[in-house]
Amino acid sequence: MRVEIWSDIACPWCYVGKARFEKALDAFPHRDGVEVVHRSFELDPGRAKGDTQPVLKMLTKKYGMSEAQAQAGEDNLGAQAAAEGLDYRTRDRDHGNTFDMHRLLHFAKEHGRQDELIQALYKANFAEERSVFDSDERLVELAAGAGLDADGARKVLADPTAYADDVRADEREAAELGANGVPFFVLDRKYGVSGAQPAEVFAQALTQAWGEHSPLKLIDSGAGSGGDAEACGPDGCAVPQA
Protein backbone atom coordinates (compact mmCIF):
# COMPACT_ATOMS: atom_id res chain seq x y z
CA MET A 1 0.00 0.00 0.00
CA ARG A 2 1.25 3.48 -0.82
CA VAL A 3 0.69 6.60 1.26
CA GLU A 4 1.46 9.92 -0.45
CA ILE A 5 1.92 13.02 1.69
CA TRP A 6 1.66 16.48 0.20
CA SER A 7 3.45 18.97 2.46
CA ASP A 8 5.69 22.02 2.66
CA ILE A 9 8.77 22.57 4.83
CA ALA A 10 7.37 25.97 5.85
CA CYS A 11 4.19 24.35 7.21
CA PRO A 12 4.25 23.75 10.99
CA TRP A 13 1.20 21.50 10.84
CA CYS A 14 3.04 19.32 8.30
CA TYR A 15 5.84 18.92 10.84
CA VAL A 16 3.37 17.96 13.57
CA GLY A 17 1.18 15.89 11.23
CA LYS A 18 4.13 13.80 10.05
CA ALA A 19 4.92 12.87 13.65
CA ARG A 20 1.30 11.91 14.34
CA PHE A 21 1.05 9.86 11.16
CA GLU A 22 4.30 8.05 11.95
CA LYS A 23 3.04 7.23 15.44
CA ALA A 24 0.07 5.48 13.83
CA LEU A 25 2.24 3.87 11.17
CA ASP A 26 4.73 2.49 13.70
CA ALA A 27 1.87 0.73 15.51
CA PHE A 28 0.26 -0.53 12.30
CA PRO A 29 0.60 -4.34 12.04
CA HIS A 30 1.29 -4.14 8.28
CA ARG A 31 3.91 -1.39 8.60
CA ASP A 32 6.41 -3.22 6.38
CA GLY A 33 3.88 -3.29 3.56
CA VAL A 34 3.36 0.48 3.48
CA GLU A 35 5.39 2.72 1.17
CA VAL A 36 5.46 6.42 2.05
CA VAL A 37 6.13 9.02 -0.65
CA HIS A 38 6.47 12.74 0.01
CA ARG A 39 4.95 15.11 -2.56
CA SER A 40 5.57 18.81 -3.14
CA PHE A 41 3.28 21.66 -2.16
CA GLU A 42 4.36 25.30 -1.74
CA LEU A 43 2.49 27.51 0.68
CA ASP A 44 4.12 30.65 -0.72
CA PRO A 45 5.00 29.89 -4.37
CA GLY A 46 5.06 33.53 -5.40
CA ARG A 47 7.86 34.45 -2.99
CA ALA A 48 11.20 34.99 -4.69
CA LYS A 49 14.27 33.02 -3.68
CA GLY A 50 16.20 35.02 -1.11
CA ASP A 51 13.14 36.97 0.01
CA THR A 52 12.91 36.05 3.68
CA GLN A 53 11.17 37.70 6.60
CA PRO A 54 10.42 36.90 10.24
CA VAL A 55 7.57 34.44 10.71
CA LEU A 56 5.64 36.83 12.95
CA LYS A 57 5.81 39.59 10.35
CA MET A 58 4.64 37.20 7.64
CA LEU A 59 1.71 36.05 9.78
CA THR A 60 0.55 39.56 10.68
CA LYS A 61 0.65 40.64 7.05
CA LYS A 62 -0.93 37.50 5.58
CA TYR A 63 -3.73 37.02 8.11
CA GLY A 64 -4.25 40.57 9.35
CA MET A 65 -3.64 39.59 12.96
CA SER A 66 -1.74 41.46 15.65
CA GLU A 67 1.78 40.46 16.57
CA ALA A 68 0.50 39.29 19.95
CA GLN A 69 -2.04 37.02 18.23
CA ALA A 70 0.63 35.67 15.91
CA GLN A 71 2.93 34.95 18.83
CA ALA A 72 0.13 33.21 20.72
CA GLY A 73 -0.41 31.00 17.70
CA GLU A 74 3.29 30.13 17.60
CA ASP A 75 3.24 29.31 21.31
CA ASN A 76 0.27 27.01 20.75
CA LEU A 77 2.08 25.27 17.90
CA GLY A 78 5.11 24.84 20.13
CA ALA A 79 2.94 23.10 22.71
CA GLN A 80 1.37 20.85 20.06
CA ALA A 81 4.82 19.94 18.74
CA ALA A 82 6.15 19.23 22.24
CA ALA A 83 3.25 16.84 22.82
CA GLU A 84 4.55 14.81 19.86
CA GLY A 85 8.13 14.89 21.16
CA LEU A 86 9.24 17.56 18.67
CA ASP A 87 11.41 20.58 19.31
CA TYR A 88 9.91 23.87 18.11
CA ARG A 89 11.37 27.36 18.35
CA THR A 90 8.51 29.77 18.99
CA ARG A 91 10.72 32.86 18.60
CA ASP A 92 12.93 34.30 15.87
CA ARG A 93 12.19 31.88 13.04
CA ASP A 94 12.05 33.13 9.47
CA HIS A 95 10.03 32.33 6.38
CA GLY A 96 11.02 32.08 2.73
CA ASN A 97 10.74 30.25 -0.58
CA THR A 98 10.87 26.43 -0.37
CA PHE A 99 11.05 25.51 -4.06
CA ASP A 100 14.71 24.45 -3.93
CA MET A 101 14.00 22.24 -0.94
CA HIS A 102 11.30 20.47 -2.89
CA ARG A 103 13.69 19.98 -5.82
CA LEU A 104 16.18 18.43 -3.43
CA LEU A 105 13.48 16.14 -2.04
CA HIS A 106 12.91 14.72 -5.53
CA PHE A 107 16.65 14.22 -5.86
CA ALA A 108 16.59 12.45 -2.48
CA LYS A 109 13.73 10.23 -3.60
CA GLU A 110 15.85 8.91 -6.47
CA HIS A 111 18.49 7.91 -3.94
CA GLY A 112 16.14 6.41 -1.35
CA ARG A 113 16.75 9.17 1.22
CA GLN A 114 13.60 11.25 0.90
CA ASP A 115 12.25 10.68 4.39
CA GLU A 116 15.66 11.36 5.94
CA LEU A 117 15.95 14.66 4.09
CA ILE A 118 12.46 15.94 4.80
CA GLN A 119 12.93 15.20 8.49
CA ALA A 120 16.27 17.04 8.46
CA LEU A 121 14.65 20.03 6.75
CA TYR A 122 11.76 20.10 9.22
CA LYS A 123 14.09 19.94 12.20
CA ALA A 124 16.35 22.65 10.81
CA ASN A 125 13.44 24.95 10.01
CA PHE A 126 11.44 24.53 13.19
CA ALA A 127 13.97 23.61 15.86
CA GLU A 128 17.43 24.92 14.95
CA GLU A 129 18.78 28.43 15.23
CA ARG A 130 20.42 28.68 11.83
CA SER A 131 17.95 29.39 9.03
CA VAL A 132 17.26 26.91 6.24
CA PHE A 133 16.96 29.94 3.98
CA ASP A 134 20.51 31.04 4.80
CA SER A 135 22.17 29.85 1.56
CA ASP A 136 22.41 26.97 -0.88
CA GLU A 137 25.32 25.63 1.15
CA ARG A 138 23.05 25.35 4.16
CA LEU A 139 20.81 23.04 2.13
CA VAL A 140 23.84 21.10 0.90
CA GLU A 141 24.90 20.53 4.52
CA LEU A 142 21.45 19.25 5.41
CA ALA A 143 21.35 16.99 2.36
CA ALA A 144 24.75 15.53 3.22
CA GLY A 145 23.61 14.99 6.80
CA ALA A 146 20.64 13.04 5.43
CA GLY A 147 23.00 10.68 3.60
CA LEU A 148 23.05 12.33 0.16
CA ASP A 149 26.12 13.16 -1.89
CA ALA A 150 27.02 16.80 -1.21
CA ASP A 151 28.33 17.47 -4.73
CA GLY A 152 25.20 15.92 -6.21
CA ALA A 153 22.98 18.16 -4.08
CA ARG A 154 25.11 21.17 -4.97
CA LYS A 155 24.67 20.45 -8.69
CA VAL A 156 20.90 20.20 -8.29
CA LEU A 157 20.75 23.57 -6.56
CA ALA A 158 23.01 25.17 -9.18
CA ASP A 159 20.61 24.14 -11.97
CA PRO A 160 17.21 25.81 -11.47
CA THR A 161 15.61 23.40 -13.94
CA ALA A 162 16.69 20.23 -12.10
CA TYR A 163 13.59 18.44 -10.78
CA ALA A 164 11.54 21.60 -11.28
CA ASP A 165 9.07 19.74 -13.51
CA ASP A 166 8.65 17.08 -10.80
CA VAL A 167 7.75 19.72 -8.22
CA ARG A 168 5.25 21.37 -10.56
CA ALA A 169 3.73 17.99 -11.44
CA ASP A 170 3.16 17.25 -7.74
CA GLU A 171 1.51 20.63 -7.27
CA ARG A 172 -0.78 20.15 -10.27
CA GLU A 173 -1.76 16.74 -8.98
CA ALA A 174 -2.56 18.18 -5.56
CA ALA A 175 -4.93 20.64 -7.23
CA GLU A 176 -6.56 17.84 -9.23
CA LEU A 177 -7.09 15.87 -6.01
CA GLY A 178 -8.73 18.88 -4.39
CA ALA A 179 -5.94 19.56 -1.89
CA ASN A 180 -5.95 23.28 -1.16
CA GLY A 181 -3.96 22.96 2.06
CA VAL A 182 -1.38 20.73 3.68
CA PRO A 183 -0.60 18.29 5.09
CA PHE A 184 -2.71 16.14 2.79
CA PHE A 185 -2.43 12.35 2.99
CA VAL A 186 -3.63 10.04 0.20
CA LEU A 187 -3.85 6.32 0.95
CA ASP A 188 -3.70 3.99 -2.05
CA ARG A 189 -5.50 6.65 -4.11
CA LYS A 190 -8.70 5.66 -2.32
CA TYR A 191 -8.78 7.76 0.83
CA GLY A 192 -7.68 11.27 1.66
CA VAL A 193 -6.90 12.67 5.11
CA SER A 194 -6.57 16.42 5.40
CA GLY A 195 -4.64 18.16 8.14
CA ALA A 196 -2.58 17.14 11.17
CA GLN A 197 -5.18 14.70 12.49
CA PRO A 198 -4.71 12.77 15.75
CA ALA A 199 -2.78 9.52 15.46
CA GLU A 200 -6.02 7.60 16.06
CA VAL A 201 -7.52 9.03 12.86
CA PHE A 202 -4.47 7.98 10.86
CA ALA A 203 -4.62 4.52 12.42
CA GLN A 204 -8.25 4.16 11.38
CA ALA A 205 -7.48 5.34 7.85
CA LEU A 206 -4.58 2.90 7.49
CA THR A 207 -6.73 0.00 8.70
CA GLN A 208 -9.59 0.88 6.38
CA ALA A 209 -7.37 1.36 3.34
CA TRP A 210 -5.48 -1.85 4.04
CA GLY A 211 -8.74 -3.75 4.35
CA GLU A 212 -9.60 -2.81 0.79
CA HIS A 213 -6.06 -3.40 -0.45
CA SER A 214 -5.50 -6.92 -1.73
CA PRO A 215 -2.91 -8.57 -3.93
CA LEU A 216 -3.68 -9.20 -7.58
CA LYS A 217 -5.80 -12.30 -8.06
CA LEU A 218 -5.00 -14.43 -11.08
CA ILE A 219 -7.86 -15.98 -13.01
CA ASP A 220 -7.47 -19.67 -13.84
CA SER A 221 -8.72 -20.44 -17.34
CA GLY A 222 -10.23 -23.70 -16.19
CA ALA A 223 -9.63 -27.18 -14.88
CA GLY A 224 -6.73 -28.97 -16.52
CA SER A 225 -5.15 -25.79 -17.86
CA GLY A 226 -2.54 -25.68 -15.15
CA GLY A 227 -3.32 -22.02 -14.58
CA ASP A 228 -0.35 -20.77 -16.64
CA ALA A 229 -0.61 -20.21 -20.38
CA GLU A 230 2.33 -19.52 -22.68
CA ALA A 231 4.06 -16.20 -22.03
CA CYS A 232 7.32 -14.30 -22.51
CA GLY A 233 9.62 -13.31 -19.69
CA PRO A 234 13.21 -12.23 -18.95
CA ASP A 235 14.48 -15.67 -19.93
CA GLY A 236 12.68 -15.73 -23.27
CA CYS A 237 9.39 -17.00 -24.65
CA ALA A 238 7.66 -20.33 -24.25
CA VAL A 239 8.06 -22.44 -27.38
CA PRO A 240 4.86 -24.14 -28.58
CA GLN A 241 5.16 -27.91 -28.48
CA ALA A 242 3.62 -30.08 -31.18
Tab-separated table of C-alpha atoms in Angstrom:
chain	number	residue	atom	x	y	z
A	1	MET	CA	0.000	0.000	0.000
A	2	ARG	CA	1.247	3.480	-0.816
A	3	VAL	CA	0.694	6.602	1.256
A	4	GLU	CA	1.455	9.918	-0.452
A	5	ILE	CA	1.918	13.016	1.694
A	6	TRP	CA	1.665	16.484	0.198
A	7	SER	CA	3.450	18.968	2.455
A	8	ASP	CA	5.695	22.017	2.656
A	9	ILE	CA	8.769	22.574	4.826
A	10	ALA	CA	7.372	25.971	5.852
A	11	CYS	CA	4.192	24.352	7.205
A	12	PRO	CA	4.248	23.754	10.985
A	13	TRP	CA	1.200	21.501	10.842
A	14	CYS	CA	3.035	19.322	8.297
A	15	TYR	CA	5.843	18.923	10.843
A	16	VAL	CA	3.374	17.957	13.571
A	17	GLY	CA	1.180	15.893	11.229
A	18	LYS	CA	4.125	13.805	10.052
A	19	ALA	CA	4.915	12.869	13.654
A	20	ARG	CA	1.301	11.913	14.344
A	21	PHE	CA	1.054	9.862	11.161
A	22	GLU	CA	4.299	8.053	11.950
A	23	LYS	CA	3.037	7.233	15.439
A	24	ALA	CA	0.065	5.484	13.832
A	25	LEU	CA	2.240	3.870	11.168
A	26	ASP	CA	4.730	2.486	13.696
A	27	ALA	CA	1.867	0.730	15.513
A	28	PHE	CA	0.256	-0.533	12.296
A	29	PRO	CA	0.599	-4.339	12.036
A	30	HIS	CA	1.291	-4.142	8.282
A	31	ARG	CA	3.913	-1.392	8.600
A	32	ASP	CA	6.411	-3.224	6.375
A	33	GLY	CA	3.877	-3.289	3.561
A	34	VAL	CA	3.360	0.482	3.476
A	35	GLU	CA	5.388	2.715	1.171
A	36	VAL	CA	5.462	6.421	2.054
A	37	VAL	CA	6.133	9.023	-0.651
A	38	HIS	CA	6.468	12.744	0.006
A	39	ARG	CA	4.954	15.110	-2.558
A	40	SER	CA	5.574	18.807	-3.141
A	41	PHE	CA	3.279	21.658	-2.156
A	42	GLU	CA	4.359	25.298	-1.737
A	43	LEU	CA	2.492	27.510	0.678
A	44	ASP	CA	4.121	30.647	-0.723
A	45	PRO	CA	5.001	29.886	-4.373
A	46	GLY	CA	5.063	33.527	-5.395
A	47	ARG	CA	7.856	34.449	-2.990
A	48	ALA	CA	11.205	34.988	-4.685
A	49	LYS	CA	14.269	33.018	-3.683
A	50	GLY	CA	16.200	35.018	-1.111
A	51	ASP	CA	13.145	36.971	0.005
A	52	THR	CA	12.906	36.054	3.677
A	53	GLN	CA	11.174	37.700	6.600
A	54	PRO	CA	10.415	36.900	10.244
A	55	VAL	CA	7.566	34.437	10.705
A	56	LEU	CA	5.638	36.831	12.946
A	57	LYS	CA	5.808	39.590	10.345
A	58	MET	CA	4.637	37.197	7.644
A	59	LEU	CA	1.706	36.047	9.777
A	60	THR	CA	0.552	39.561	10.682
A	61	LYS	CA	0.646	40.637	7.052
A	62	LYS	CA	-0.933	37.498	5.584
A	63	TYR	CA	-3.728	37.021	8.114
A	64	GLY	CA	-4.253	40.570	9.355
A	65	MET	CA	-3.644	39.594	12.962
A	66	SER	CA	-1.740	41.460	15.646
A	67	GLU	CA	1.783	40.457	16.567
A	68	ALA	CA	0.497	39.290	19.952
A	69	GLN	CA	-2.039	37.022	18.232
A	70	ALA	CA	0.627	35.668	15.910
A	71	GLN	CA	2.934	34.947	18.830
A	72	ALA	CA	0.126	33.211	20.719
A	73	GLY	CA	-0.410	31.001	17.699
A	74	GLU	CA	3.287	30.127	17.603
A	75	ASP	CA	3.238	29.315	21.309
A	76	ASN	CA	0.274	27.011	20.752
A	77	LEU	CA	2.082	25.271	17.897
A	78	GLY	CA	5.110	24.843	20.134
A	79	ALA	CA	2.944	23.098	22.712
A	80	GLN	CA	1.367	20.849	20.059
A	81	ALA	CA	4.825	19.945	18.741
A	82	ALA	CA	6.146	19.234	22.238
A	83	ALA	CA	3.246	16.838	22.816
A	84	GLU	CA	4.554	14.812	19.862
A	85	GLY	CA	8.134	14.893	21.161
A	86	LEU	CA	9.238	17.555	18.673
A	87	ASP	CA	11.411	20.583	19.309
A	88	TYR	CA	9.906	23.866	18.109
A	89	ARG	CA	11.366	27.363	18.349
A	90	THR	CA	8.507	29.772	18.992
A	91	ARG	CA	10.722	32.857	18.602
A	92	ASP	CA	12.927	34.295	15.872
A	93	ARG	CA	12.193	31.879	13.035
A	94	ASP	CA	12.047	33.128	9.473
A	95	HIS	CA	10.030	32.332	6.377
A	96	GLY	CA	11.017	32.081	2.725
A	97	ASN	CA	10.738	30.252	-0.580
A	98	THR	CA	10.874	26.433	-0.367
A	99	PHE	CA	11.050	25.511	-4.059
A	100	ASP	CA	14.715	24.445	-3.933
A	101	MET	CA	13.998	22.237	-0.938
A	102	HIS	CA	11.297	20.466	-2.894
A	103	ARG	CA	13.685	19.979	-5.816
A	104	LEU	CA	16.179	18.427	-3.429
A	105	LEU	CA	13.485	16.140	-2.035
A	106	HIS	CA	12.909	14.725	-5.529
A	107	PHE	CA	16.653	14.224	-5.855
A	108	ALA	CA	16.591	12.452	-2.477
A	109	LYS	CA	13.730	10.235	-3.604
A	110	GLU	CA	15.847	8.908	-6.474
A	111	HIS	CA	18.487	7.908	-3.939
A	112	GLY	CA	16.143	6.414	-1.353
A	113	ARG	CA	16.749	9.167	1.220
A	114	GLN	CA	13.595	11.248	0.898
A	115	ASP	CA	12.250	10.678	4.391
A	116	GLU	CA	15.662	11.358	5.943
A	117	LEU	CA	15.949	14.665	4.087
A	118	ILE	CA	12.455	15.937	4.797
A	119	GLN	CA	12.927	15.199	8.494
A	120	ALA	CA	16.267	17.036	8.464
A	121	LEU	CA	14.653	20.033	6.751
A	122	TYR	CA	11.757	20.100	9.216
A	123	LYS	CA	14.091	19.936	12.200
A	124	ALA	CA	16.348	22.646	10.807
A	125	ASN	CA	13.437	24.947	10.010
A	126	PHE	CA	11.443	24.535	13.194
A	127	ALA	CA	13.969	23.614	15.859
A	128	GLU	CA	17.425	24.922	14.945
A	129	GLU	CA	18.777	28.431	15.233
A	130	ARG	CA	20.422	28.679	11.828
A	131	SER	CA	17.948	29.391	9.028
A	132	VAL	CA	17.255	26.909	6.241
A	133	PHE	CA	16.965	29.942	3.977
A	134	ASP	CA	20.515	31.038	4.798
A	135	SER	CA	22.170	29.846	1.563
A	136	ASP	CA	22.408	26.965	-0.884
A	137	GLU	CA	25.316	25.632	1.149
A	138	ARG	CA	23.049	25.355	4.163
A	139	LEU	CA	20.808	23.038	2.134
A	140	VAL	CA	23.835	21.100	0.899
A	141	GLU	CA	24.897	20.526	4.519
A	142	LEU	CA	21.454	19.248	5.415
A	143	ALA	CA	21.354	16.991	2.359
A	144	ALA	CA	24.754	15.531	3.222
A	145	GLY	CA	23.610	14.987	6.800
A	146	ALA	CA	20.641	13.035	5.427
A	147	GLY	CA	22.999	10.680	3.600
A	148	LEU	CA	23.053	12.326	0.164
A	149	ASP	CA	26.119	13.163	-1.891
A	150	ALA	CA	27.022	16.801	-1.213
A	151	ASP	CA	28.334	17.469	-4.726
A	152	GLY	CA	25.204	15.925	-6.208
A	153	ALA	CA	22.979	18.157	-4.078
A	154	ARG	CA	25.109	21.174	-4.973
A	155	LYS	CA	24.665	20.450	-8.688
A	156	VAL	CA	20.900	20.202	-8.288
A	157	LEU	CA	20.754	23.575	-6.555
A	158	ALA	CA	23.011	25.171	-9.180
A	159	ASP	CA	20.613	24.143	-11.974
A	160	PRO	CA	17.209	25.806	-11.466
A	161	THR	CA	15.605	23.397	-13.939
A	162	ALA	CA	16.692	20.231	-12.099
A	163	TYR	CA	13.592	18.441	-10.779
A	164	ALA	CA	11.539	21.603	-11.282
A	165	ASP	CA	9.068	19.741	-13.511
A	166	ASP	CA	8.654	17.081	-10.805
A	167	VAL	CA	7.747	19.722	-8.222
A	168	ARG	CA	5.247	21.370	-10.562
A	169	ALA	CA	3.730	17.989	-11.444
A	170	ASP	CA	3.157	17.250	-7.740
A	171	GLU	CA	1.511	20.633	-7.274
A	172	ARG	CA	-0.780	20.146	-10.266
A	173	GLU	CA	-1.760	16.737	-8.979
A	174	ALA	CA	-2.560	18.184	-5.559
A	175	ALA	CA	-4.932	20.639	-7.226
A	176	GLU	CA	-6.559	17.841	-9.229
A	177	LEU	CA	-7.094	15.869	-6.008
A	178	GLY	CA	-8.728	18.878	-4.392
A	179	ALA	CA	-5.935	19.562	-1.894
A	180	ASN	CA	-5.948	23.276	-1.158
A	181	GLY	CA	-3.963	22.963	2.059
A	182	VAL	CA	-1.376	20.727	3.685
A	183	PRO	CA	-0.603	18.286	5.093
A	184	PHE	CA	-2.714	16.137	2.794
A	185	PHE	CA	-2.431	12.348	2.986
A	186	VAL	CA	-3.629	10.038	0.197
A	187	LEU	CA	-3.850	6.317	0.945
A	188	ASP	CA	-3.702	3.994	-2.054
A	189	ARG	CA	-5.501	6.652	-4.107
A	190	LYS	CA	-8.704	5.656	-2.322
A	191	TYR	CA	-8.783	7.758	0.831
A	192	GLY	CA	-7.680	11.273	1.664
A	193	VAL	CA	-6.905	12.665	5.107
A	194	SER	CA	-6.571	16.416	5.402
A	195	GLY	CA	-4.636	18.162	8.140
A	196	ALA	CA	-2.583	17.142	11.175
A	197	GLN	CA	-5.178	14.699	12.491
A	198	PRO	CA	-4.710	12.773	15.752
A	199	ALA	CA	-2.776	9.519	15.460
A	200	GLU	CA	-6.022	7.604	16.060
A	201	VAL	CA	-7.517	9.030	12.859
A	202	PHE	CA	-4.473	7.976	10.857
A	203	ALA	CA	-4.622	4.517	12.420
A	204	GLN	CA	-8.254	4.157	11.380
A	205	ALA	CA	-7.481	5.343	7.847
A	206	LEU	CA	-4.581	2.896	7.492
A	207	THR	CA	-6.732	0.004	8.703
A	208	GLN	CA	-9.587	0.877	6.383
A	209	ALA	CA	-7.366	1.363	3.344
A	210	TRP	CA	-5.476	-1.853	4.040
A	211	GLY	CA	-8.736	-3.751	4.355
A	212	GLU	CA	-9.602	-2.813	0.789
A	213	HIS	CA	-6.062	-3.399	-0.446
A	214	SER	CA	-5.499	-6.920	-1.728
A	215	PRO	CA	-2.910	-8.573	-3.928
A	216	LEU	CA	-3.679	-9.205	-7.577
A	217	LYS	CA	-5.799	-12.303	-8.055
A	218	LEU	CA	-4.999	-14.433	-11.084
A	219	ILE	CA	-7.861	-15.984	-13.010
A	220	ASP	CA	-7.471	-19.671	-13.839
A	221	SER	CA	-8.719	-20.441	-17.336
A	222	GLY	CA	-10.231	-23.704	-16.188
A	223	ALA	CA	-9.627	-27.181	-14.878
A	224	GLY	CA	-6.733	-28.969	-16.523
A	225	SER	CA	-5.149	-25.789	-17.858
A	226	GLY	CA	-2.537	-25.678	-15.155
A	227	GLY	CA	-3.320	-22.024	-14.575
A	228	ASP	CA	-0.350	-20.770	-16.637
A	229	ALA	CA	-0.608	-20.213	-20.378
A	230	GLU	CA	2.329	-19.516	-22.676
A	231	ALA	CA	4.060	-16.196	-22.035
A	232	CYS	CA	7.316	-14.298	-22.507
A	233	GLY	CA	9.619	-13.306	-19.691
A	234	PRO	CA	13.206	-12.226	-18.949
A	235	ASP	CA	14.476	-15.668	-19.927
A	236	GLY	CA	12.678	-15.727	-23.268
A	237	CYS	CA	9.388	-16.999	-24.646
A	238	ALA	CA	7.655	-20.333	-24.253
A	239	VAL	CA	8.056	-22.435	-27.380
A	240	PRO	CA	4.856	-24.141	-28.576
A	241	GLN	CA	5.158	-27.905	-28.476
A	242	ALA	CA	3.622	-30.081	-31.179
